[in-house]
mmCIF file of C-alpha atoms and ligand atoms in Angstrom:
data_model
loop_
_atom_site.group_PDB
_atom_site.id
_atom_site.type_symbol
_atom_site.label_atom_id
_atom_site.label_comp_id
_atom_site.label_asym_id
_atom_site.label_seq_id
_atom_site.Cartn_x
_atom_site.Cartn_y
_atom_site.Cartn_z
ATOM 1 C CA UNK Q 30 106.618 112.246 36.718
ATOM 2 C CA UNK Q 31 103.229 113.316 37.524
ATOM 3 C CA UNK Q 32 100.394 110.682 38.498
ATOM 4 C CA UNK Q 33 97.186 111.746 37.696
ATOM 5 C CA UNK Q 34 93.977 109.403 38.383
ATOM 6 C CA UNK Q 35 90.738 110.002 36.610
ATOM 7 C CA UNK Q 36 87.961 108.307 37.726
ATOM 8 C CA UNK Q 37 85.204 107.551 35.651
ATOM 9 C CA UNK Q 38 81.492 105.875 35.309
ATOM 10 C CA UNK Q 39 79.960 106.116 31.524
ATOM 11 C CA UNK Q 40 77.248 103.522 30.088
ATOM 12 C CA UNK Q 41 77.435 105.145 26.704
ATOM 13 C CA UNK Q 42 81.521 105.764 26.648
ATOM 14 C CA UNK Q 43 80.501 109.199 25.979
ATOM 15 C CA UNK Q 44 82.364 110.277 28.904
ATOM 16 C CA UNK Q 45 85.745 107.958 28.454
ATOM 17 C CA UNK Q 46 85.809 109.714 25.015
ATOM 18 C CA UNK Q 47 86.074 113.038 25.998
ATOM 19 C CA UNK Q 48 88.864 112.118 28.863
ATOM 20 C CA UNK Q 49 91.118 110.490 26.330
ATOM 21 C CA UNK Q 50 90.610 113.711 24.054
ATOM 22 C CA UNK Q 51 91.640 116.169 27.395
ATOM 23 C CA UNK Q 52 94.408 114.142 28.740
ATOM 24 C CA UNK Q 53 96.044 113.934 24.689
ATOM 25 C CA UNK Q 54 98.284 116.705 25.228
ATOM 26 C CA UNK Q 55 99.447 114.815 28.500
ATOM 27 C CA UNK Q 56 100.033 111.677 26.971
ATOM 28 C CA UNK Q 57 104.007 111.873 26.697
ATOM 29 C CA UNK Q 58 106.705 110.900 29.884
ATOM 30 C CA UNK Q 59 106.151 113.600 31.762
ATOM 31 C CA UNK Q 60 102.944 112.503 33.525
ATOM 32 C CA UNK Q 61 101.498 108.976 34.504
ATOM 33 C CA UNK Q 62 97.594 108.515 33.726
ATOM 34 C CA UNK Q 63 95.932 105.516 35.535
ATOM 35 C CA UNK Q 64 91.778 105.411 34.564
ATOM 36 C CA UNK Q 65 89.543 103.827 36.867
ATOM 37 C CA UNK Q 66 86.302 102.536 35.906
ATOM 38 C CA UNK Q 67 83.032 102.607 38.559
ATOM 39 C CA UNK Q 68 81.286 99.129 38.469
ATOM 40 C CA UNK Q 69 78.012 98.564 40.200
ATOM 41 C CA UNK Q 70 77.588 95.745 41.183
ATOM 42 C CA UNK Q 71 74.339 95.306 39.549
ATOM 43 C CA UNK Q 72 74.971 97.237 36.140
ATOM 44 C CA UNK Q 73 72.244 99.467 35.244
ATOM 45 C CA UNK Q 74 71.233 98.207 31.439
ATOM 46 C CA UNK Q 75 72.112 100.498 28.435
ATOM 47 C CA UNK Q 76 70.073 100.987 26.793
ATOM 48 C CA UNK Q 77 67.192 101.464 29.441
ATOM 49 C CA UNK Q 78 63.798 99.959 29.688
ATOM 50 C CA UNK Q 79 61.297 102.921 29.860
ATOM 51 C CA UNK Q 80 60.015 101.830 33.324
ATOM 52 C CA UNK Q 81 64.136 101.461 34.624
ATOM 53 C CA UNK Q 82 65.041 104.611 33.287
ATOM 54 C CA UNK Q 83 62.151 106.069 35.305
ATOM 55 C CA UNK Q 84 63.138 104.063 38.395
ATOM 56 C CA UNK Q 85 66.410 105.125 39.024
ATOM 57 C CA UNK Q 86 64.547 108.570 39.418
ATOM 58 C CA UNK Q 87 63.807 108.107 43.499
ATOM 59 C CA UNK Q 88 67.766 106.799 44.416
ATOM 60 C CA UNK Q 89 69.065 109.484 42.139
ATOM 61 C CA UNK Q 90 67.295 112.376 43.386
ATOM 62 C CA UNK Q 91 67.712 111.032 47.468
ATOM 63 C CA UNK Q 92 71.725 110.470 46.545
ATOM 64 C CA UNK Q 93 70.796 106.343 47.773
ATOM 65 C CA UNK Q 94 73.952 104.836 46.892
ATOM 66 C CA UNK Q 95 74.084 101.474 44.773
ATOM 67 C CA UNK Q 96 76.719 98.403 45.839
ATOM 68 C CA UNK Q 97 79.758 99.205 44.014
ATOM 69 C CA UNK Q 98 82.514 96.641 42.367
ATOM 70 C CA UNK Q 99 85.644 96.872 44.668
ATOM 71 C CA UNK Q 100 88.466 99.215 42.628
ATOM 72 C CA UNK Q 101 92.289 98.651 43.087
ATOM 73 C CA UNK Q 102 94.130 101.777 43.173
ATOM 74 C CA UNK Q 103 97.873 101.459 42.711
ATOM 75 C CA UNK Q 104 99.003 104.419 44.772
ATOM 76 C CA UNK Q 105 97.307 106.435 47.651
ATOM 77 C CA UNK Q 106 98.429 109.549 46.764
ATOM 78 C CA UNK Q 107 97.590 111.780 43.103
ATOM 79 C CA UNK Q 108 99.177 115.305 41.878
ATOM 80 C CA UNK Q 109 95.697 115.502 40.214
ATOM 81 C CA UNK Q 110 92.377 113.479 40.357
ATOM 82 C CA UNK Q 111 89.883 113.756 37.839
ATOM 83 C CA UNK Q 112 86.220 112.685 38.127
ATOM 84 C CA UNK Q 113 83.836 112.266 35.811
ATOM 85 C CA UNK Q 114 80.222 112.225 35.995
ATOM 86 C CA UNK Q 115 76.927 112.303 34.385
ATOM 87 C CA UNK Q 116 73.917 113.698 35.787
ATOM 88 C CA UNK Q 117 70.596 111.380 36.484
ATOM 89 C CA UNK Q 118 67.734 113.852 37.185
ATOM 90 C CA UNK Q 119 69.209 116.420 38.377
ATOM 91 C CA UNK Q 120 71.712 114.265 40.819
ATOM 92 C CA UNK Q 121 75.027 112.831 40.301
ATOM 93 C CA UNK Q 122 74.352 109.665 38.582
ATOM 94 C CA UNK Q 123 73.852 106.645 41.224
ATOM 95 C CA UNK Q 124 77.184 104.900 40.629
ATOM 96 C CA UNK Q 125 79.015 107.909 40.960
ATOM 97 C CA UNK Q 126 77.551 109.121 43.813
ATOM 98 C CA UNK Q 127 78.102 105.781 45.650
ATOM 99 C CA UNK Q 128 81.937 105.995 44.733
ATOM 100 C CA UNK Q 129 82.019 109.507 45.770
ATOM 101 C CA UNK Q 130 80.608 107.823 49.328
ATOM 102 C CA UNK Q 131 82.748 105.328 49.851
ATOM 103 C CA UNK Q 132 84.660 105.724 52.900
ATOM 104 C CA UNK Q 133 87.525 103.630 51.493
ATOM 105 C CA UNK Q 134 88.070 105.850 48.814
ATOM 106 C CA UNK Q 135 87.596 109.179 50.421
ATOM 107 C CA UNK Q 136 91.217 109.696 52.064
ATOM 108 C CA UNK Q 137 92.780 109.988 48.336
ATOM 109 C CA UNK Q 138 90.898 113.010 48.151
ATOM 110 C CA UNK Q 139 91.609 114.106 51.246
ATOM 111 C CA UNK Q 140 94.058 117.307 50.449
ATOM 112 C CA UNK Q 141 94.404 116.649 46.603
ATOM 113 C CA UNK Q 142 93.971 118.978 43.257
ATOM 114 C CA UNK Q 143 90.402 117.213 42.070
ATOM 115 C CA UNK Q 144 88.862 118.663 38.753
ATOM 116 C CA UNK Q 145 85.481 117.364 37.747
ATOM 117 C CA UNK Q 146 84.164 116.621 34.263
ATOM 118 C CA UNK Q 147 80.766 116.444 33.452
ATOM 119 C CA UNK Q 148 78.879 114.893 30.693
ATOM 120 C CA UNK Q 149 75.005 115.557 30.619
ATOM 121 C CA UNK Q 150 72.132 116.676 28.092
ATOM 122 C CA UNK Q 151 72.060 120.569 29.608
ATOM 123 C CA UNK Q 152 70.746 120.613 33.510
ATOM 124 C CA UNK Q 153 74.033 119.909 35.120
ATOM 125 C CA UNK Q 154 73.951 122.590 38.045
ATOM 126 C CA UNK Q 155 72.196 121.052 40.961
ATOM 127 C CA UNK Q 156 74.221 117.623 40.560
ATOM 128 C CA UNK Q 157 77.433 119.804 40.809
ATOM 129 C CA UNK Q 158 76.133 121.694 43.756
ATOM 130 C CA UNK Q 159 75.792 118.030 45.327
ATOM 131 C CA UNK Q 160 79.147 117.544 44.027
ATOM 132 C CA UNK Q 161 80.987 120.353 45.162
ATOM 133 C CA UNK Q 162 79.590 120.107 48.880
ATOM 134 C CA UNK Q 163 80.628 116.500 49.145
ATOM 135 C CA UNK Q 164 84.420 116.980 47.855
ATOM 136 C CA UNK Q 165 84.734 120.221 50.295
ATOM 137 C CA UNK Q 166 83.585 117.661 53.298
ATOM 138 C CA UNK Q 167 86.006 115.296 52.194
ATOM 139 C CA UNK Q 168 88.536 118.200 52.051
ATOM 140 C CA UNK Q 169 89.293 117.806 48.763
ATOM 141 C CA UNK Q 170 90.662 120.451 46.677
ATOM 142 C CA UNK Q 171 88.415 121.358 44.149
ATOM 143 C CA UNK Q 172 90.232 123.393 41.453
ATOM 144 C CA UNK Q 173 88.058 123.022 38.108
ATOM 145 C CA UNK Q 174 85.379 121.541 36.884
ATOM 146 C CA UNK Q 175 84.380 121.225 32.901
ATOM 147 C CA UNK Q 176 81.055 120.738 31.650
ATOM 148 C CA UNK Q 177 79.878 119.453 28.533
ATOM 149 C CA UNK Q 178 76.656 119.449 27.173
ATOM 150 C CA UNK Q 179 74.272 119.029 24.169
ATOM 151 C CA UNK Q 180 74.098 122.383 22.611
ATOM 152 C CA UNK Q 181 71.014 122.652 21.255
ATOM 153 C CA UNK Q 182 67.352 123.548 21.604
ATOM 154 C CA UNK Q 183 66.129 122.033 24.800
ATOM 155 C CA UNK Q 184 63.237 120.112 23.803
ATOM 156 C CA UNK Q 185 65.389 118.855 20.676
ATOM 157 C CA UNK Q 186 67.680 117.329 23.146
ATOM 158 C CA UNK Q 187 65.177 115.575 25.598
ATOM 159 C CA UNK Q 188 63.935 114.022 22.279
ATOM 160 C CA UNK Q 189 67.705 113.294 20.929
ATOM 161 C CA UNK Q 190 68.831 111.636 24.050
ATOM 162 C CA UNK Q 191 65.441 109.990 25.128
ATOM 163 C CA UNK Q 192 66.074 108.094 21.464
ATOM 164 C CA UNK Q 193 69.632 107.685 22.438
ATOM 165 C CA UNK Q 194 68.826 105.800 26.006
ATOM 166 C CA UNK Q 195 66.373 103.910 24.753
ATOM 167 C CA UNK Q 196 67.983 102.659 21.532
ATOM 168 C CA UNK Q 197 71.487 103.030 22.431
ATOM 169 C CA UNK Q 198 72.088 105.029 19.378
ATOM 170 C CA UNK Q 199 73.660 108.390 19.716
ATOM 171 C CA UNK Q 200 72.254 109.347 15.746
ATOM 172 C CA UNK Q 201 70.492 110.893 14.375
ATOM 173 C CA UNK Q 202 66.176 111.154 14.908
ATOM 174 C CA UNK Q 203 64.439 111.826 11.412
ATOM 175 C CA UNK Q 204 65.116 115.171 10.967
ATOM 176 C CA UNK Q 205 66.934 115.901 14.122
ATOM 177 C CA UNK Q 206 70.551 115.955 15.686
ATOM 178 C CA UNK Q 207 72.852 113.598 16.899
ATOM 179 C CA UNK Q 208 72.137 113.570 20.314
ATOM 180 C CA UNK Q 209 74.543 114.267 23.304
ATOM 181 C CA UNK Q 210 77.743 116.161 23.402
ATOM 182 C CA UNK Q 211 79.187 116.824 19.345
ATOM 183 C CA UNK Q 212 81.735 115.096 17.807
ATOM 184 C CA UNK Q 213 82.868 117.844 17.273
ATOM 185 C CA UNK Q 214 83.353 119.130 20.906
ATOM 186 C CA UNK Q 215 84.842 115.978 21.747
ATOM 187 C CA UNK Q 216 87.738 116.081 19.600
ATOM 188 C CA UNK Q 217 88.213 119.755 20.351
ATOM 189 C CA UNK Q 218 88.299 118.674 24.280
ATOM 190 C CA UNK Q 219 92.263 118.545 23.992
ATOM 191 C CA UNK Q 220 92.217 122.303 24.348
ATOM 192 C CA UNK Q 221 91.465 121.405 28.034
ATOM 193 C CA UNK Q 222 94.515 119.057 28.371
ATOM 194 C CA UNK Q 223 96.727 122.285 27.297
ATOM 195 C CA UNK Q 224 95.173 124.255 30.010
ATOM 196 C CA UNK Q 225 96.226 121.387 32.676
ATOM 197 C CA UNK Q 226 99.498 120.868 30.970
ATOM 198 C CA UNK Q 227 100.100 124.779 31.784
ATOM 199 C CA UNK Q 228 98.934 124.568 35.508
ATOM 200 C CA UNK Q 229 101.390 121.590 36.054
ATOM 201 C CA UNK Q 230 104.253 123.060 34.328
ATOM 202 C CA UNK Q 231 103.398 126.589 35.699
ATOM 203 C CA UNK Q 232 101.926 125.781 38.977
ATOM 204 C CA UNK Q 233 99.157 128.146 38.522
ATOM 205 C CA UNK Q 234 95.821 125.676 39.333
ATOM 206 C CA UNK Q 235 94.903 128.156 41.530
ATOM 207 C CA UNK Q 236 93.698 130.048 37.952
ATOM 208 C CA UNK Q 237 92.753 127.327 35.980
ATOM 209 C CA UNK Q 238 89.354 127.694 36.423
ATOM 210 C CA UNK Q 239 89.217 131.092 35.035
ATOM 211 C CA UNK Q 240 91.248 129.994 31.973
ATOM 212 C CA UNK Q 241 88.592 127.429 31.091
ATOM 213 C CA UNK Q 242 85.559 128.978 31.480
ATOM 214 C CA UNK Q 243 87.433 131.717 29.339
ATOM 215 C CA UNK Q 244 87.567 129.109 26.383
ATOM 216 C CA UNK Q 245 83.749 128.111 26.773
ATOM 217 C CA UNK Q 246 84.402 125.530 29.507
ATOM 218 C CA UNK Q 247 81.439 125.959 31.194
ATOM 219 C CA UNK Q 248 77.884 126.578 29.308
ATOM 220 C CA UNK Q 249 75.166 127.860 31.932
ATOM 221 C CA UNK Q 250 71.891 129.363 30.865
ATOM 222 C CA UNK Q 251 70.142 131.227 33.635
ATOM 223 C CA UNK Q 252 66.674 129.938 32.536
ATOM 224 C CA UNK Q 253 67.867 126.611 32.769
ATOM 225 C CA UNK Q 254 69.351 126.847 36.220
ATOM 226 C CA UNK Q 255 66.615 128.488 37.520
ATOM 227 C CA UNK Q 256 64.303 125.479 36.286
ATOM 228 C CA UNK Q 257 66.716 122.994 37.841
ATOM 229 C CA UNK Q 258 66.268 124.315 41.040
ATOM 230 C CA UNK Q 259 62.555 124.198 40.804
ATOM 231 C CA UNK Q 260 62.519 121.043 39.614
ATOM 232 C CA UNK Q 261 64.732 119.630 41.500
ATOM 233 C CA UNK Q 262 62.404 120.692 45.045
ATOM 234 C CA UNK Q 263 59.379 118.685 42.737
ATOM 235 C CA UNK Q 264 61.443 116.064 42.168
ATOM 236 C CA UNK Q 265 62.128 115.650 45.683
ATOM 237 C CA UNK Q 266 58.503 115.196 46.472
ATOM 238 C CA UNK Q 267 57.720 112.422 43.957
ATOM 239 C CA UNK Q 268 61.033 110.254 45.190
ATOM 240 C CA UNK Q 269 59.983 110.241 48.547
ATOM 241 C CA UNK Q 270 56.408 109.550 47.549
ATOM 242 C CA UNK Q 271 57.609 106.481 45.095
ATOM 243 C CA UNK Q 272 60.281 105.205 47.538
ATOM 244 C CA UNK Q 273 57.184 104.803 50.541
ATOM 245 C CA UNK Q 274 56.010 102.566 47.906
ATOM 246 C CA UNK Q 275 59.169 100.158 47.873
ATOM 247 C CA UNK Q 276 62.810 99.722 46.966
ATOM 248 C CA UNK Q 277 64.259 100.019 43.630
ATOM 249 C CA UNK Q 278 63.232 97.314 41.327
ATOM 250 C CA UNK Q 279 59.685 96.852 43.747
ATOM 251 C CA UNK Q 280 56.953 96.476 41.428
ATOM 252 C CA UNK Q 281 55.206 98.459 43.952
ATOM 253 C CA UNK Q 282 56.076 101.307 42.322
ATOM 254 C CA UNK Q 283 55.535 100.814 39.066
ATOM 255 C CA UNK Q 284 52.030 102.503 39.183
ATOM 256 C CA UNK Q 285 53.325 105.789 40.529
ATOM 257 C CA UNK Q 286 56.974 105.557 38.496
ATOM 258 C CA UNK Q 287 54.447 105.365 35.262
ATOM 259 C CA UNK Q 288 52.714 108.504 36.434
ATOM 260 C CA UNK Q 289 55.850 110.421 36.985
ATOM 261 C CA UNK Q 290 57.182 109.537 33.724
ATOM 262 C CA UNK Q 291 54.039 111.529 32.222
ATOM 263 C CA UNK Q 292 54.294 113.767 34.610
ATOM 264 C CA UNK Q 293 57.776 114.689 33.427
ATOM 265 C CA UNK Q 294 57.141 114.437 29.747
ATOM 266 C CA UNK Q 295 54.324 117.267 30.755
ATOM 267 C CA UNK Q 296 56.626 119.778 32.681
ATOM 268 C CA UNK Q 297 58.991 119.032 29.744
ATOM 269 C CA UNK Q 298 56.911 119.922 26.874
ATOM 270 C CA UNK Q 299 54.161 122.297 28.561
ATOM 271 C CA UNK Q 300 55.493 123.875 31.380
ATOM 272 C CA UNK Q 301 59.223 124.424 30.464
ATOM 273 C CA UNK Q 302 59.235 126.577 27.395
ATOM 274 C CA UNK Q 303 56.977 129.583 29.223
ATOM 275 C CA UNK Q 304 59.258 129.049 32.379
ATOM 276 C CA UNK Q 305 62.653 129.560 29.826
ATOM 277 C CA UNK Q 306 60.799 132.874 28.479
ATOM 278 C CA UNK Q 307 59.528 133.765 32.153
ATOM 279 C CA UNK Q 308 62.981 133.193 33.464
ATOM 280 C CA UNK Q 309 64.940 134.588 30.047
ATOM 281 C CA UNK Q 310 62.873 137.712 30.798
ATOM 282 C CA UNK Q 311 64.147 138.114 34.178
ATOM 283 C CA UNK Q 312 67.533 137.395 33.642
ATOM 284 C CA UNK Q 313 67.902 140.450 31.294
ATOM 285 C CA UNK Q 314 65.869 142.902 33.819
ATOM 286 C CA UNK Q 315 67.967 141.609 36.606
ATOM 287 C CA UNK Q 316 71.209 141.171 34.491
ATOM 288 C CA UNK Q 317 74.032 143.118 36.971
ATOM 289 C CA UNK Q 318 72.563 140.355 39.589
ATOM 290 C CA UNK Q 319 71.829 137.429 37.540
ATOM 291 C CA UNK Q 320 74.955 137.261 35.292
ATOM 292 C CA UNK Q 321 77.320 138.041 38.456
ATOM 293 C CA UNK Q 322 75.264 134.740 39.498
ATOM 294 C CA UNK Q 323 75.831 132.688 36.811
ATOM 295 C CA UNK Q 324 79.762 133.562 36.704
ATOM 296 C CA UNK Q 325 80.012 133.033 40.131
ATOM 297 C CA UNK Q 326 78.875 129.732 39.647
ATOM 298 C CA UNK Q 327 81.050 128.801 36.619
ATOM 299 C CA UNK Q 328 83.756 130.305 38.879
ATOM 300 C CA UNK Q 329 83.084 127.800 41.673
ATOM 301 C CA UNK Q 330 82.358 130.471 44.014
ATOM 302 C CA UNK Q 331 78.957 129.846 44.540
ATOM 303 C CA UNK Q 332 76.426 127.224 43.110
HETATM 304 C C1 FMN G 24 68.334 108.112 34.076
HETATM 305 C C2 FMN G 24 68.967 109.312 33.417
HETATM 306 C C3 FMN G 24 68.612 110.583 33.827
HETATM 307 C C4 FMN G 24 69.223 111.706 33.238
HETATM 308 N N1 FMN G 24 68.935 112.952 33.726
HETATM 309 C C5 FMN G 24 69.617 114.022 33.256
HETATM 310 C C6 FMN G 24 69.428 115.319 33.839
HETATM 311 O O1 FMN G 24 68.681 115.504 34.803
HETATM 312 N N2 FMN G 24 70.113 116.366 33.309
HETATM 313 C C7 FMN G 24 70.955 116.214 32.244
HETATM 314 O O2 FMN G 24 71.523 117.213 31.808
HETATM 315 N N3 FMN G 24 71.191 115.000 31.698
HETATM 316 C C8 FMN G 24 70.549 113.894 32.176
HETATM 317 N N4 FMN G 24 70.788 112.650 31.640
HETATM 318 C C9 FMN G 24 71.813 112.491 30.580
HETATM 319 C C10 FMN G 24 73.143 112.032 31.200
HETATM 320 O O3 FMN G 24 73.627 113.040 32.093
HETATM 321 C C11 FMN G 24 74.240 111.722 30.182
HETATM 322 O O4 FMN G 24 74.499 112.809 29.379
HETATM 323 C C12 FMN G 24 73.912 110.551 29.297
HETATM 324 O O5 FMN G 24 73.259 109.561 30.036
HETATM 325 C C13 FMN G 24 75.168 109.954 28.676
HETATM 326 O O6 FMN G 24 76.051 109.570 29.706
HETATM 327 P P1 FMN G 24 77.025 108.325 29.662
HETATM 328 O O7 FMN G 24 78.422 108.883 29.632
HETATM 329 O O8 FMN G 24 76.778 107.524 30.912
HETATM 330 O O9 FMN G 24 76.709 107.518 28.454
HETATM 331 C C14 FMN G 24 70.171 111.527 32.197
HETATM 332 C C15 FMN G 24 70.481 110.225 31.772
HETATM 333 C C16 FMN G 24 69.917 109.150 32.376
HETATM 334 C C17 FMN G 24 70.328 107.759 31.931
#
């Protein structure tokens, strides 16, 4: 029997939903699947104040790790981890992160098939970049890595999911979308449970990547990615800036937190949609270069 481990940390359950849709087809006696939940210590509240939402900003961006609930693994060794994350500005989301740091923890990775699931809005690069250089320190074998995201029109989503975070409700805004990943895509998710069920019975992980970005396992955007990474240096500035001002919670910050939040909604609405057609632009002038990019990062080749 196989034992496969997935680890998880979702507020919404978005991302426990789409693991017990992939792992359906591997529900029978041929494999063992033990989930794990990530508990900080201090839970972050779903849905989110405005001014907490913007002040897990700083620790997400810096990777500042939160105090985690002790987790009791049965065994010390997997056939297959899985790990699931969401992205928190651009960052693995805190409680991840801090699991992903935990010394404890880190030998079960050590040497072991890992594939990483990720459940965000649409900017999921840069957090996976973080990611993927953490799990090759800890000499983990990173063989896949599925993304899910909220398929439509960018600004649509930031105002789907800000309802969604701040109400709790995932549907829908007036005249707009449910936000997050569809129902739709969630119960199709099994198709990645086939792929896995393959690479066991096959032994072919070593290709499972390709075989699930080949069934739309991995939506990139070049404009998008290209934003992230710009962002992500900005980003940078304001957590250090906030963070001289105090430790998470410190109403210190509040002042400067309140700023960024506008701040944000500004580069959102104003900036973003001439730096997608700036960006679109040179992705098709560019396009040997910048789509060998892009599959080289849905290939994990390359970030
Ligand atoms: C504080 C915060 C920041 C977020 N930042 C991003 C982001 O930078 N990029 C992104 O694609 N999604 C972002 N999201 C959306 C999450 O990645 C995720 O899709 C959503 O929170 C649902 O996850 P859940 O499984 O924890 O409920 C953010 C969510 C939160 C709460």
């Amino acid at each position: 029997m196989k034992e496969i481990l997935v680890v998880y940390y979702s507020q919404s359950g978005q991302l426990k939903d789409l693991l017990t849709n992939i792992l359906k087809p591997l529900s029978n006696n041929e494999y063992h699947i033990t989930y794990k939940n990530i508990e900080p210590v201090k839970k972050y509240n779903f849905p989110w104040s405005s001014d907490e939402f913007f002040d897990v900003m700083p620790e997400s961006v810096l990777g500042i790790n939160c105090e985690l609930k002790h987790i009791d693994f049965e065994k010390t060794k997997y056939d297959l981890i899985i790990l699931a994350y969401q992205v928190w500005y651009l960052s693995p989301s805190i409680p991840f992160w801090s699991f992903l740091n935990e010394k404890k923890y880190s030998k079960m990775l050590e040497n072991t098939k890992v594939l990483t699931v990720i459940g965000a809005r649409n900017m999921w690069i840069m957090a996976h970049k973080n990611v993927s250089i953490k799990l090759r320190q800890l000499q983990a074998n990173h063989i896949g890595n599925i993304v899910f995201v909220d398929k439509h029109n960018n600004l649509i989503s930031v105002l789907t999911i800000m309802k969604w975070m701040f109400t709790g409700e995932k549907g829908p805004y007036k005249n707009l979308p449910n936000a997050g990943v569809s129902n739709k895509e969630i119960v199709e998710s099994e198709k990645y449970g086939n792929l896995i069920t393959e690479a066991f019975k096959n032994n072919t992980f070593g290709n499972l990547q390709t075989e699930i970005v080949k069934i739309g396992g991995v939506p990139i955007n070049f404009a998008l990615k290209i934003s992230e990474t710009n962002a992500k240096r900005i980003f940078n500035i304001w957590a250090n800036k906030i963070l001289s001002k105090g430790k998470a919670g410190n109403t210190n910050r509040l002042p400067l937190i309140r700023i960024f939040k506008y701040y944000l909604i500004f580069l959102i609405f104003a900036i973003s949609p001439i730096a997608t057609i700036l960006f679109t632009i040179v992705y098709y002038l560019f396009y040997p270069l910048t789509s060998k990019n892009l599959k080289r990062t849905s290939l994990l080749k390359d970030y």
